[in-house]
PDB file of C-alpha atoms in Angstrom:
ATOM      1  CA  TRP A  79      20.277   8.720 -11.980  1.00  0.00           C
ATOM      2  CA  GLN A  80      16.636  10.049 -11.640  1.00  0.00           C
ATOM      3  CA  GLU A  81      17.303  12.821 -14.158  1.00  0.00           C
ATOM      4  CA  GLN A  82      19.114  10.657 -16.502  1.00  0.00           C
ATOM      5  CA  MET A  83      16.277   8.145 -16.257  1.00  0.00           C
ATOM      6  CA  SER A  84      13.735  11.231 -16.538  1.00  0.00           C
ATOM      7  CA  ARG A  85      15.631  12.180 -19.871  1.00  0.00           C
ATOM      8  CA  TRP A  86      15.390   8.416 -21.208  1.00  0.00           C
ATOM      9  CA  GLU A  87      11.785   8.352 -20.423  1.00  0.00           C
ATOM     10  CA  ASP A  88      10.991  11.629 -22.522  1.00  0.00           C
ATOM     11  CA  GLU A  89      12.808  10.387 -25.277  1.00  0.00           C
ATOM     12  CA  VAL A  90      11.000   7.106 -25.328  1.00  0.00           C
ATOM     13  CA  ARG A  91       7.675   8.012 -24.483  1.00  0.00           C
ATOM     14  CA  ASP A  92       6.367   8.521 -28.004  1.00  0.00           C
ATOM     15  CA  ASN A  93       8.991   6.833 -29.890  1.00  0.00           C
ATOM     16  CA  GLN A  94       6.286   4.391 -31.053  1.00  0.00           C
ATOM     17  CA  PRO A  95       4.031   4.186 -34.156  1.00  0.00           C
ATOM     18  CA  SER A  96       0.288   4.027 -34.095  1.00  0.00           C
ATOM     19  CA  TRP A  97      -0.908   0.669 -34.542  1.00  0.00           C
ATOM     20  CA  THR A  98      -4.688  -0.387 -35.441  1.00  0.00           C
ATOM     21  CA  VAL A  99      -6.417  -3.725 -33.620  1.00  0.00           C
ATOM     22  CA  LEU A 100      -8.020  -5.962 -35.760  1.00  0.00           C
ATOM     23  CA  ARG A 101     -10.887  -8.035 -34.642  1.00  0.00           C
ATOM     24  CA  PRO A 102     -10.330 -11.167 -36.517  1.00  0.00           C
ATOM     25  CA  THR A 103     -12.833 -13.899 -36.951  1.00  0.00           C
ATOM     26  CA  VAL A 104     -11.469 -17.232 -36.432  1.00  0.00           C
ATOM     27  CA  GLU A 105     -12.077 -20.062 -38.634  1.00  0.00           C
ATOM     28  CA  GLU A 106     -13.249 -22.729 -36.263  1.00  0.00           C
ATOM     29  CA  ILE A 107     -12.275 -25.684 -38.422  1.00  0.00           C
ATOM     30  CA  SER A 108      -8.873 -24.650 -38.213  1.00  0.00           C
ATOM     31  CA  THR A 109      -8.223 -24.668 -34.300  1.00  0.00           C
ATOM     32  CA  GLY A 110      -8.095 -28.266 -33.678  1.00  0.00           C
ATOM     33  CA  GLY A 111     -11.573 -28.289 -31.442  1.00  0.00           C
ATOM     34  CA  GLN A 112      -9.722 -24.981 -29.206  1.00  0.00           C
ATOM     35  CA  LYS A 113     -12.324 -22.160 -29.089  1.00  0.00           C
ATOM     36  CA  TYR A 114     -10.973 -18.586 -29.000  1.00  0.00           C
ATOM     37  CA  LEU A 115     -12.964 -16.235 -27.073  1.00  0.00           C
ATOM     38  CA  PRO A 116     -12.975 -12.538 -28.037  1.00  0.00           C
ATOM     39  CA  LEU A 117     -12.324 -10.072 -25.659  1.00  0.00           C
ATOM     40  CA  GLY A 118     -13.302  -6.377 -25.339  1.00  0.00           C
ATOM     41  CA  ASP A 119      -9.572  -5.102 -26.254  1.00  0.00           C
ATOM     42  CA  GLY A 120      -9.876  -6.907 -29.455  1.00  0.00           C
ATOM     43  CA  SER A 121      -7.796 -10.047 -28.252  1.00  0.00           C
ATOM     44  CA  LEU A 122      -8.394 -13.438 -28.380  1.00  0.00           C
ATOM     45  CA  LEU A 123      -8.400 -15.452 -25.520  1.00  0.00           C
ATOM     46  CA  ALA A 124      -7.762 -19.704 -26.201  1.00  0.00           C
ATOM     47  CA  GLN A 125     -10.114 -21.883 -24.174  1.00  0.00           C
ATOM     48  CA  GLY A 126     -11.447 -25.646 -23.885  1.00  0.00           C
ATOM     49  CA  PHE A 127     -10.030 -28.280 -25.733  1.00  0.00           C
ATOM     50  CA  ALA A 128      -6.043 -27.812 -26.515  1.00  0.00           C
ATOM     51  CA  PRO A 129      -4.619 -29.703 -29.194  1.00  0.00           C
ATOM     52  CA  SER A 130      -0.977 -30.278 -29.135  1.00  0.00           C
ATOM     53  CA  LYS A 131      -0.690 -29.006 -33.173  1.00  0.00           C
ATOM     54  CA  HIS A 132      -2.876 -26.954 -35.224  1.00  0.00           C
ATOM     55  CA  ARG A 133      -2.791 -24.094 -37.662  1.00  0.00           C
ATOM     56  CA  GLY A 134      -5.225 -21.520 -36.716  1.00  0.00           C
ATOM     57  CA  GLU A 135      -6.804 -19.270 -39.324  1.00  0.00           C
ATOM     58  CA  MET A 136      -8.555 -16.334 -38.535  1.00  0.00           C
ATOM     59  CA  SER A 137      -9.631 -13.361 -41.046  1.00  0.00           C
ATOM     60  CA  ALA A 138      -9.906  -9.613 -40.480  1.00  0.00           C
ATOM     61  CA  PRO A 139     -11.302  -6.624 -42.810  1.00  0.00           C
ATOM     62  CA  THR A 140      -9.626  -3.249 -42.703  1.00  0.00           C
ATOM     63  CA  ASP A 141      -9.620   0.061 -44.447  1.00  0.00           C
ATOM     64  CA  LEU A 142      -6.476   0.936 -43.961  1.00  0.00           C
ATOM     65  CA  LYS A 143      -3.898   1.412 -47.079  1.00  0.00           C
ATOM     66  CA  ASN A 144      -0.297   1.121 -47.715  1.00  0.00           C
ATOM     67  CA  ILE A 145      -0.271  -1.215 -44.396  1.00  0.00           C
ATOM     68  CA  THR A 146       3.752  -1.918 -44.016  1.00  0.00           C
ATOM     69  CA  ALA A 147       3.908  -4.082 -40.988  1.00  0.00           C
ATOM     70  CA  PHE A 148       1.965  -6.669 -38.581  1.00  0.00           C
ATOM     71  CA  ARG A 149       1.963  -6.705 -34.700  1.00  0.00           C
ATOM     72  CA  LEU A 150       1.417  -9.999 -32.539  1.00  0.00           C
ATOM     73  CA  GLU A 151       0.994  -9.311 -29.052  1.00  0.00           C
ATOM     74  CA  LEU A 152       0.956 -11.868 -26.208  1.00  0.00           C
ATOM     75  CA  LEU A 153      -0.838 -10.974 -23.391  1.00  0.00           C
ATOM     76  CA  ASN A 154      -1.319 -12.820 -19.925  1.00  0.00           C
ATOM     77  CA  ASP A 155      -4.648 -13.860 -18.549  1.00  0.00           C
ATOM     78  CA  SER A 156      -5.625 -15.368 -15.365  1.00  0.00           C
ATOM     79  CA  ASN A 157      -7.759 -17.999 -16.911  1.00  0.00           C
ATOM     80  CA  LEU A 158      -4.113 -19.416 -18.387  1.00  0.00           C
ATOM     81  CA  PRO A 159      -1.745 -21.535 -16.530  1.00  0.00           C
ATOM     82  CA  LEU A 160       0.922 -19.058 -14.219  1.00  0.00           C
ATOM     83  CA  LYS A 161      -1.115 -16.317 -15.986  1.00  0.00           C
ATOM     84  CA  GLY A 162      -0.095 -17.164 -19.450  1.00  0.00           C
ATOM     85  CA  PRO A 163       0.866 -15.624 -21.832  1.00  0.00           C
ATOM     86  CA  GLY A 164       0.972 -19.305 -23.157  1.00  0.00           C
ATOM     87  CA  ARG A 165      -1.350 -22.549 -22.768  1.00  0.00           C
ATOM     88  CA  SER A 166       1.643 -24.776 -21.538  1.00  0.00           C
ATOM     89  CA  VAL A 167       1.613 -26.307 -18.241  1.00  0.00           C
ATOM     90  CA  LYS A 168       4.223 -23.464 -17.765  1.00  0.00           C
ATOM     91  CA  GLY A 169       2.360 -20.699 -19.024  1.00  0.00           C
ATOM     92  CA  THR A 170       4.703 -20.697 -22.277  1.00  0.00           C
ATOM     93  CA  ALA A 171       3.940 -20.949 -25.917  1.00  0.00           C
ATOM     94  CA  ALA A 172       5.829 -21.067 -29.096  1.00  0.00           C
ATOM     95  CA  LEU A 173       5.048 -19.883 -32.637  1.00  0.00           C
ATOM     96  CA  THR A 174       6.209 -22.138 -35.181  1.00  0.00           C
ATOM     97  CA  GLU A 175       5.008 -19.915 -38.235  1.00  0.00           C
ATOM     98  CA  PHE A 176       3.356 -16.627 -38.865  1.00  0.00           C
ATOM     99  CA  GLU A 177       1.673 -16.304 -42.222  1.00  0.00           C
ATOM    100  CA  VAL A 178      -0.541 -13.656 -43.779  1.00  0.00           C
ATOM    101  CA  GLU A 179      -2.672 -13.485 -47.218  1.00  0.00           C
ATOM    102  CA  ALA A 180      -4.357 -10.263 -48.282  1.00  0.00           C
ATOM    103  CA  ALA A 181      -7.094 -10.212 -50.687  1.00  0.00           C
ATOM    104  CA  PRO A 182      -9.350  -7.198 -51.939  1.00  0.00           C
ATOM    105  CA  GLY A 183     -12.040  -6.297 -49.643  1.00  0.00           C
ATOM    106  CA  ASP A 184     -14.759  -6.634 -52.496  1.00  0.00           C
ATOM    107  CA  ASP A 185     -13.064 -10.013 -53.793  1.00  0.00           C
ATOM    108  CA  PRO A 186     -12.171 -12.196 -50.994  1.00  0.00           C
ATOM    109  CA  GLU A 187     -11.250 -15.067 -53.579  1.00  0.00           C
ATOM    110  CA  LYS A 188      -8.131 -13.387 -54.984  1.00  0.00           C
ATOM    111  CA  ALA A 189      -5.894 -14.014 -51.599  1.00  0.00           C
ATOM    112  CA  GLU A 190      -2.142 -13.700 -52.121  1.00  0.00           C
ATOM    113  CA  ALA A 191       0.282 -14.166 -49.639  1.00  0.00           C
ATOM    114  CA  VAL A 192       2.399 -11.551 -48.266  1.00  0.00           C
ATOM    115  CA  LYS A 193       5.976 -11.914 -48.363  1.00  0.00           C
ATOM    116  CA  ILE A 194       7.615 -11.127 -44.701  1.00  0.00           C
ATOM    117  CA  ALA A 195      11.078  -9.568 -45.175  1.00  0.00           C
ATOM    118  CA  ALA A 196      11.762  -9.090 -41.495  1.00  0.00           C
ATOM    119  CA  ALA A 197      10.412  -9.797 -37.984  1.00  0.00           C
ATOM    120  CA  THR A 198      11.878  -8.718 -34.857  1.00  0.00           C
ATOM    121  CA  ALA A 199      10.661  -9.111 -31.247  1.00  0.00           C
ATOM    122  CA  ASP A 200      11.006  -8.101 -27.421  1.00  0.00           C
ATOM    123  CA  VAL A 201      12.629 -11.171 -26.594  1.00  0.00           C
ATOM    124  CA  ALA A 202      15.047 -13.085 -28.662  1.00  0.00           C
ATOM    125  CA  LEU A 203      16.338 -16.304 -27.018  1.00  0.00           C
ATOM    126  CA  ALA A 204      19.573 -18.453 -28.396  1.00  0.00           C
ATOM    127  CA  GLU A 205      18.336 -21.536 -30.561  1.00  0.00           C
ATOM    128  CA  ALA A 206      17.447 -24.606 -28.094  1.00  0.00           C
ATOM    129  CA  PRO A 207      16.541 -27.972 -28.558  1.00  0.00           C
ATOM    130  CA  LEU A 208      12.577 -28.026 -27.618  1.00  0.00           C
ATOM    131  CA  GLU A 209      12.075 -29.774 -23.959  1.00  0.00           C
ATOM    132  CA  ALA A 210      11.643 -33.652 -23.703  1.00  0.00           C
ATOM    133  CA  PHE A 211       8.555 -33.129 -22.079  1.00  0.00           C
ATOM    134  CA  PHE A 212       7.133 -31.969 -25.585  1.00  0.00           C
ATOM    135  CA  ASP A 213       8.249 -34.753 -27.160  1.00  0.00           C
ATOM    136  CA  ASP A 214       6.009 -35.779 -30.186  1.00  0.00           C
ATOM    137  CA  ARG A 215       8.123 -39.146 -31.287  1.00  0.00           C
ATOM    138  CA  SER A 216       8.643 -38.006 -34.577  1.00  0.00           C
ATOM    139  CA  ASN A 217      12.193 -38.337 -33.945  1.00  0.00           C
ATOM    140  CA  GLN A 218      12.453 -34.702 -35.765  1.00  0.00           C
ATOM    141  CA  PRO A 219      14.847 -32.354 -34.414  1.00  0.00           C
ATOM    142  CA  ARG A 220      12.604 -29.719 -32.944  1.00  0.00           C
ATOM    143  CA  VAL A 221      14.045 -26.175 -31.901  1.00  0.00           C
ATOM    144  CA  THR A 222      12.886 -23.028 -30.441  1.00  0.00           C
ATOM    145  CA  GLY A 223      14.688 -19.607 -30.571  1.00  0.00           C
ATOM    146  CA  PRO A 224      14.651 -15.803 -32.340  1.00  0.00           C
ATOM    147  CA  VAL A 225      11.518 -14.506 -33.682  1.00  0.00           C
ATOM    148  CA  ASP A 226      13.267 -15.318 -37.323  1.00  0.00           C
ATOM    149  CA  PHE A 227      12.236 -19.037 -36.687  1.00  0.00           C
ATOM    150  CA  ALA A 228       8.451 -18.319 -37.292  1.00  0.00           C
ATOM    151  CA  ILE A 229       9.296 -17.013 -40.832  1.00  0.00           C
ATOM    152  CA  ASP A 230      11.706 -19.338 -41.873  1.00  0.00           C
ATOM    153  CA  GLY A 231       9.081 -21.748 -43.448  1.00  0.00           C
ATOM    154  CA  ASN A 232      10.369 -24.846 -41.482  1.00  0.00           C
ATOM    155  CA  GLU A 233       7.792 -26.310 -38.961  1.00  0.00           C
ATOM    156  CA  ASN A 234      10.607 -27.668 -36.634  1.00  0.00           C
ATOM    157  CA  THR A 235      11.783 -24.346 -35.392  1.00  0.00           C
ATOM    158  CA  ALA A 236       9.560 -21.827 -33.313  1.00  0.00           C
ATOM    159  CA  TRP A 237       9.672 -18.358 -32.001  1.00  0.00           C
ATOM    160  CA  GLY A 238      10.261 -19.084 -28.095  1.00  0.00           C
ATOM    161  CA  ILE A 239       9.631 -16.704 -25.099  1.00  0.00           C
ATOM    162  CA  ASP A 240      10.422 -19.432 -22.208  1.00  0.00           C
ATOM    163  CA  GLU A 241      13.169 -16.754 -20.699  1.00  0.00           C
ATOM    164  CA  GLY A 242      13.163 -19.141 -17.184  1.00  0.00           C
ATOM    165  CA  PRO A 243      11.523 -19.273 -13.897  1.00  0.00           C
ATOM    166  CA  ALA A 244      11.522 -15.732 -13.185  1.00  0.00           C
ATOM    167  CA  ARG A 245      10.509 -14.036 -16.622  1.00  0.00           C
ATOM    168  CA  ARG A 246       8.908 -16.861 -18.776  1.00  0.00           C
ATOM    169  CA  ASN A 247       5.339 -15.449 -17.789  1.00  0.00           C
ATOM    170  CA  LEU A 248       5.701 -12.125 -19.329  1.00  0.00           C
ATOM    171  CA  ALA A 249       3.625 -10.486 -22.026  1.00  0.00           C
ATOM    172  CA  ARG A 250       5.698 -10.553 -25.323  1.00  0.00           C
ATOM    173  CA  LYS A 251       5.547  -8.940 -28.487  1.00  0.00           C
ATOM    174  CA  ALA A 252       6.417  -9.472 -32.358  1.00  0.00           C
ATOM    175  CA  VAL A 253       6.300  -7.341 -35.401  1.00  0.00           C
ATOM    176  CA  PHE A 254       6.385  -8.796 -39.116  1.00  0.00           C
ATOM    177  CA  VAL A 255       7.233  -6.538 -41.770  1.00  0.00           C
ATOM    178  CA  ALA A 256       5.757  -7.010 -45.140  1.00  0.00           C
ATOM    179  CA  GLU A 257       8.275  -7.011 -48.371  1.00  0.00           C
ATOM    180  CA  THR A 258       5.820  -4.267 -50.191  1.00  0.00           C
ATOM    181  CA  PRO A 259       2.850  -2.549 -48.304  1.00  0.00           C
ATOM    182  CA  VAL A 260      -0.494  -4.140 -48.567  1.00  0.00           C
ATOM    183  CA  SER A 261      -2.934  -2.073 -50.294  1.00  0.00           C
ATOM    184  CA  HIS A 262      -6.226  -2.592 -52.012  1.00  0.00           C
ATOM    185  CA  SER A 263      -8.690   0.466 -53.069  1.00  0.00           C
ATOM    186  CA  GLU A 264     -11.994  -1.102 -51.733  1.00  0.00           C
ATOM    187  CA  GLY A 265     -10.218  -2.155 -48.678  1.00  0.00           C
ATOM    188  CA  THR A 266      -8.077  -5.382 -47.725  1.00  0.00           C
ATOM    189  CA  LEU A 267      -9.200  -8.660 -46.152  1.00  0.00           C
ATOM    190  CA  LEU A 268      -6.306 -10.301 -44.089  1.00  0.00           C
ATOM    191  CA  THR A 269      -6.033 -13.814 -43.313  1.00  0.00           C
ATOM    192  CA  PHE A 270      -3.661 -14.842 -40.376  1.00  0.00           C
ATOM    193  CA  TYR A 271      -2.043 -18.233 -40.128  1.00  0.00           C
ATOM    194  CA  LEU A 272      -0.657 -19.058 -36.673  1.00  0.00           C
ATOM    195  CA  SER A 273       0.896 -22.197 -36.625  1.00  0.00           C
ATOM    196  CA  GLN A 274       1.525 -23.981 -33.302  1.00  0.00           C
ATOM    197  CA  LYS A 275       3.035 -27.171 -33.777  1.00  0.00           C
ATOM    198  CA  HIS A 276       5.418 -27.623 -30.885  1.00  0.00           C
ATOM    199  CA  GLY A 277       3.519 -29.413 -28.529  1.00  0.00           C
ATOM    200  CA  GLY A 278       3.977 -32.953 -27.816  1.00  0.00           C
ATOM    201  CA  ARG A 279       1.992 -36.167 -26.987  1.00  0.00           C
ATOM    202  CA  TYR A 280      -1.060 -36.248 -24.326  1.00  0.00           C
ATOM    203  CA  HIS A 281      -2.107 -32.468 -24.965  1.00  0.00           C
ATOM    204  CA  ARG A 282       1.496 -31.027 -23.758  1.00  0.00           C
ATOM    205  CA  ASN A 283       0.462 -28.002 -26.025  1.00  0.00           C
ATOM    206  CA  GLN A 284       2.555 -24.856 -26.867  1.00  0.00           C
ATOM    207  CA  ASN A 285      -0.130 -22.525 -27.790  1.00  0.00           C
ATOM    208  CA  LEU A 286      -0.829 -19.462 -27.693  1.00  0.00           C
ATOM    209  CA  GLY A 287      -3.091 -18.277 -24.778  1.00  0.00           C
ATOM    210  CA  ARG A 288      -4.181 -14.780 -25.447  1.00  0.00           C
ATOM    211  CA  PHE A 289      -2.875 -12.531 -28.288  1.00  0.00           C
ATOM    212  CA  ARG A 290      -3.988  -9.671 -30.309  1.00  0.00           C
ATOM    213  CA  LEU A 291      -3.253  -8.626 -34.147  1.00  0.00           C
ATOM    214  CA  SER A 292      -2.627  -5.200 -35.178  1.00  0.00           C
ATOM    215  CA  VAL A 293      -1.564  -3.212 -38.206  1.00  0.00           C
ATOM    216  CA  THR A 294       0.542  -0.286 -39.101  1.00  0.00           C
ATOM    217  CA  THR A 295       1.325   2.099 -41.829  1.00  0.00           C
ATOM    218  CA  ALA A 296       4.560   3.355 -40.609  1.00  0.00           C
ATOM    219  CA  PRO A 297       7.879   2.465 -42.120  1.00  0.00           C
ATOM    220  CA  GLU A 298      10.215   0.509 -40.687  1.00  0.00           C
ATOM    221  CA  ALA A 299       8.275  -0.881 -37.420  1.00  0.00           C
ATOM    222  CA  LYS A 300       9.839  -3.025 -35.090  1.00  0.00           C
ATOM    223  CA  ALA A 301       8.645  -4.721 -31.806  1.00  0.00           C
ATOM    224  CA  ASP A 302       9.020  -2.144 -28.963  1.00  0.00           C
ATOM    225  CA  PRO A 303      11.447  -3.135 -26.441  1.00  0.00           C
ATOM    226  CA  LEU A 304       9.881  -1.952 -23.682  1.00  0.00           C
ATOM    227  CA  PRO A 305       8.164  -4.483 -21.465  1.00  0.00           C
ATOM    228  CA  LYS A 306       4.256  -3.579 -21.867  1.00  0.00           C
ATOM    229  CA  ARG A 307       4.092  -3.039 -18.072  1.00  0.00           C
ATOM    230  CA  VAL A 308       6.640  -0.441 -18.243  1.00  0.00           C
ATOM    231  CA  ARG A 309       5.202   1.227 -21.401  1.00  0.00           C
ATOM    232  CA  ASP A 310       1.710   1.624 -19.440  1.00  0.00           C
ATOM    233  CA  ILE A 311       3.448   2.884 -16.500  1.00  0.00           C
ATOM    234  CA  LEU A 312       5.295   5.989 -18.474  1.00  0.00           C
ATOM    235  CA  SER A 313       1.848   7.126 -19.061  1.00  0.00           C
ATOM    236  CA  THR A 314       2.005   7.942 -15.298  1.00  0.00           C
ATOM    237  CA  PRO A 315       3.405  11.470 -13.932  1.00  0.00           C
ATOM    238  CA  LEU A 316       6.661  10.948 -11.996  1.00  0.00           C
ATOM    239  CA  SER A 317       4.911  12.699  -9.291  1.00  0.00           C
ATOM    240  CA  GLU A 318       2.107  10.290  -9.425  1.00  0.00           C
ATOM    241  CA  ARG A 319       3.587   6.878  -9.271  1.00  0.00           C
ATOM    242  CA  THR A 320       4.054   4.252  -6.573  1.00  0.00           C
ATOM    243  CA  PRO A 321       7.560   3.364  -5.166  1.00  0.00           C
ATOM    244  CA  SER A 322       6.990  -0.211  -7.110  1.00  0.00           C
ATOM    245  CA  GLN A 323       6.322   1.374 -10.368  1.00  0.00           C
ATOM    246  CA  THR A 324       9.267   3.686 -10.286  1.00  0.00           C
ATOM    247  CA  ARG A 325      11.226   0.224  -9.170  1.00  0.00           C
ATOM    248  CA  LEU A 326       9.852  -1.448 -12.209  1.00  0.00           C
ATOM    249  CA  VAL A 327      10.840   1.523 -15.088  1.00  0.00           C
ATOM    250  CA  PHE A 328      14.314   1.722 -13.380  1.00  0.00           C
ATOM    251  CA  ARG A 329      14.777  -2.051 -13.669  1.00  0.00           C
ATOM    252  CA  PHE A 330      14.469  -1.924 -17.234  1.00  0.00           C
ATOM    253  CA  TRP A 331      16.054   1.576 -17.860  1.00  0.00           C
ATOM    254  CA  ARG A 332      19.449   0.674 -15.724  1.00  0.00           C
ATOM    255  CA  THR A 333      19.746  -2.211 -18.633  1.00  0.00           C
ATOM    256  CA  THR A 334      20.090   0.646 -21.325  1.00  0.00           C
ATOM    257  CA  VAL A 335      22.865   2.557 -19.486  1.00  0.00           C
ATOM    258  CA  PRO A 336      26.306   1.518 -21.225  1.00  0.00           C
ATOM    259  CA  GLU A 337      28.040   2.825 -17.802  1.00  0.00           C
ATOM    260  CA  TRP A 338      26.411  -0.108 -15.887  1.00  0.00           C
ATOM    261  CA  ARG A 339      27.332  -3.243 -18.386  1.00  0.00           C
ATOM    262  CA  ARG A 340      29.099  -4.983 -16.170  1.00  0.00           C
ATOM    263  CA  GLU A 341      26.755  -4.786 -13.087  1.00  0.00           C
ATOM    264  CA  ASN A 342      23.708  -5.339 -15.859  1.00  0.00           C
ATOM    265  CA  ASP A 343      26.138  -8.388 -16.521  1.00  0.00           C
ATOM    266  CA  GLU A 344      26.272  -9.538 -13.080  1.00  0.00           C
ATOM    267  CA  ILE A 345      22.459  -9.349 -12.452  1.00  0.00           C
ATOM    268  CA  GLU A 346      21.712 -11.262 -15.754  1.00  0.00           C
ATOM    269  CA  ALA A 347      23.722 -14.021 -14.326  1.00  0.00           C
ATOM    270  CA  LEU A 348      21.642 -14.274 -11.237  1.00  0.00           C
ATOM    271  CA  TRP A 349      18.588 -14.184 -13.103  1.00  0.00           C
ATOM    272  CA  ARG A 350      19.660 -17.436 -14.930  1.00  0.00           C
ATOM    273  CA  GLN A 351      20.618 -19.232 -11.551  1.00  0.00           C
ATOM    274  CA  HIS A 352      16.512 -18.311 -10.554  1.00  0.00           C
ATOM    275  CA  PRO A 353      15.337 -21.619  -9.114  1.00  0.00           C
ATOM    276  CA  GLU A 354      12.445 -23.357 -10.933  1.00  0.00           C
ATOM    277  CA  GLY A 355       9.175 -22.701  -8.277  1.00  0.00           C
ATOM    278  CA  SER A 356       6.371 -24.671  -7.076  1.00  0.00           C
ATOM    279  CA  ARG A 357       3.299 -23.528  -7.932  1.00  0.00           C
ATOM    280  CA  GLN A 358      -0.298 -23.913  -6.703  1.00  0.00           C
ATOM    281  CA  LEU A 359      -3.728 -22.957  -8.184  1.00  0.00           C
ATOM    282  CA  VAL A 360      -5.495 -20.304  -6.566  1.00  0.00           C
ATOM    283  CA  LEU A 361      -9.121 -18.564  -6.935  1.00  0.00           C
ATOM    284  CA  GLU A 362      -9.066 -15.084  -8.200  1.00  0.00           C
ATOM    285  CA  GLU A 363     -12.351 -13.013  -8.713  1.00  0.00           C
ATOM    286  CA  CYS A 364     -12.866 -11.588 -12.456  1.00  0.00           C
ATOM    287  CA  GLY A 365     -12.316  -7.903 -12.264  1.00  0.00           C
ATOM    288  CA  GLU A 366     -15.239  -7.852 -15.201  1.00  0.00           C
ATOM    289  CA  LYS A 367     -18.283 -10.303 -14.235  1.00  0.00           C
ATOM    290  CA  ARG A 368     -19.021 -12.723 -16.731  1.00  0.00           C
ATOM    291  CA  PRO A 369     -22.590 -13.695 -17.882  1.00  0.00           C
ATOM    292  CA  THR A 370     -24.027 -17.217 -16.253  1.00  0.00           C
ATOM    293  CA  HIS A 371     -26.347 -19.418 -18.282  1.00  0.00           C
ATOM    294  CA  VAL A 372     -28.299 -22.487 -17.768  1.00  0.00           C
ATOM    295  CA  LEU A 373     -27.220 -25.231 -19.807  1.00  0.00           C
ATOM    296  CA  ASN A 374     -29.071 -27.334 -21.953  1.00  0.00           C
ATOM    297  CA  ARG A 375     -28.535 -30.669 -20.375  1.00  0.00           C
ATOM    298  CA  GLY A 376     -25.793 -29.440 -18.737  1.00  0.00           C
ATOM    299  CA  ASP A 377     -23.787 -28.763 -21.917  1.00  0.00           C
ATOM    300  CA  PHE A 378     -21.574 -25.682 -21.559  1.00  0.00           C
ATOM    301  CA  LEU A 379     -21.174 -25.230 -25.554  1.00  0.00           C
ATOM    302  CA  ASN A 380     -25.160 -25.138 -25.446  1.00  0.00           C
ATOM    303  CA  PRO A 381     -26.396 -22.169 -23.233  1.00  0.00           C
ATOM    304  CA  ALA A 382     -29.593 -20.975 -22.655  1.00  0.00           C
ATOM    305  CA  ARG A 383     -31.350 -18.237 -21.105  1.00  0.00           C
ATOM    306  CA  GLU A 384     -29.195 -15.891 -18.581  1.00  0.00           C
ATOM    307  CA  VAL A 385     -29.203 -16.459 -15.066  1.00  0.00           C
TER     308      VAL A 385
END
């Protein structure tokens, strides 16, 4: 199996299109009071107040021509419940709608909606009723399910990522393909609308916790089926990998082997029986030190000099 897995790695190592990360500016009036902290890798980390429903608006310029698709990555972070990638008490999220507008870079007022022709994701859940925990007393039959729910124009449906106790807190990704390539001679101003309206009462939100937006000009782009942590390991030579890294790659690769379908189905059934664990908050030191400021009258939104 080592030789077979090695050949598979050679096939998938460089089979992804090139993506250009955007660094959008968030329209704060659209966030319902939630703050978005820009991080060094281009991602945004949701912080502070968590509204149960909102439609975030954010814009980013790009000089790319003939943009064919948009990628939304949901990323883990130690500042999120159970490391996210969402802000719910379980670290999950639900994306109600994904929308894009494009305007000429030299004339932002001429924005037009970008029609999304198709969407793919690295997790495809069956349609399921929203948990009672997120009931908003609207008496609407709200559901979560596959990523197609994020482009259907229906605010009662959403792309869900909760695969159960053992696998709900993983990084995820979705790719949205434009019906017609987006291009302007003077560059393009892209505006994204991320509707997150599957929360409930009492601030029981299902907001995106940490996410990153990218664009590509590649034709027929799709969401990478490889989990982010597996994709990252493939750049490490076999001889330099730790045993745990090898096991992690194997754990995904064996699901692609047709001859092991029966065994894979048995393992999948066991995963679905995984019990709901009990979690406890702990302190974890940040890898990158954050600046500390004197706060004017103790207001964390009004920092003064750095300590």
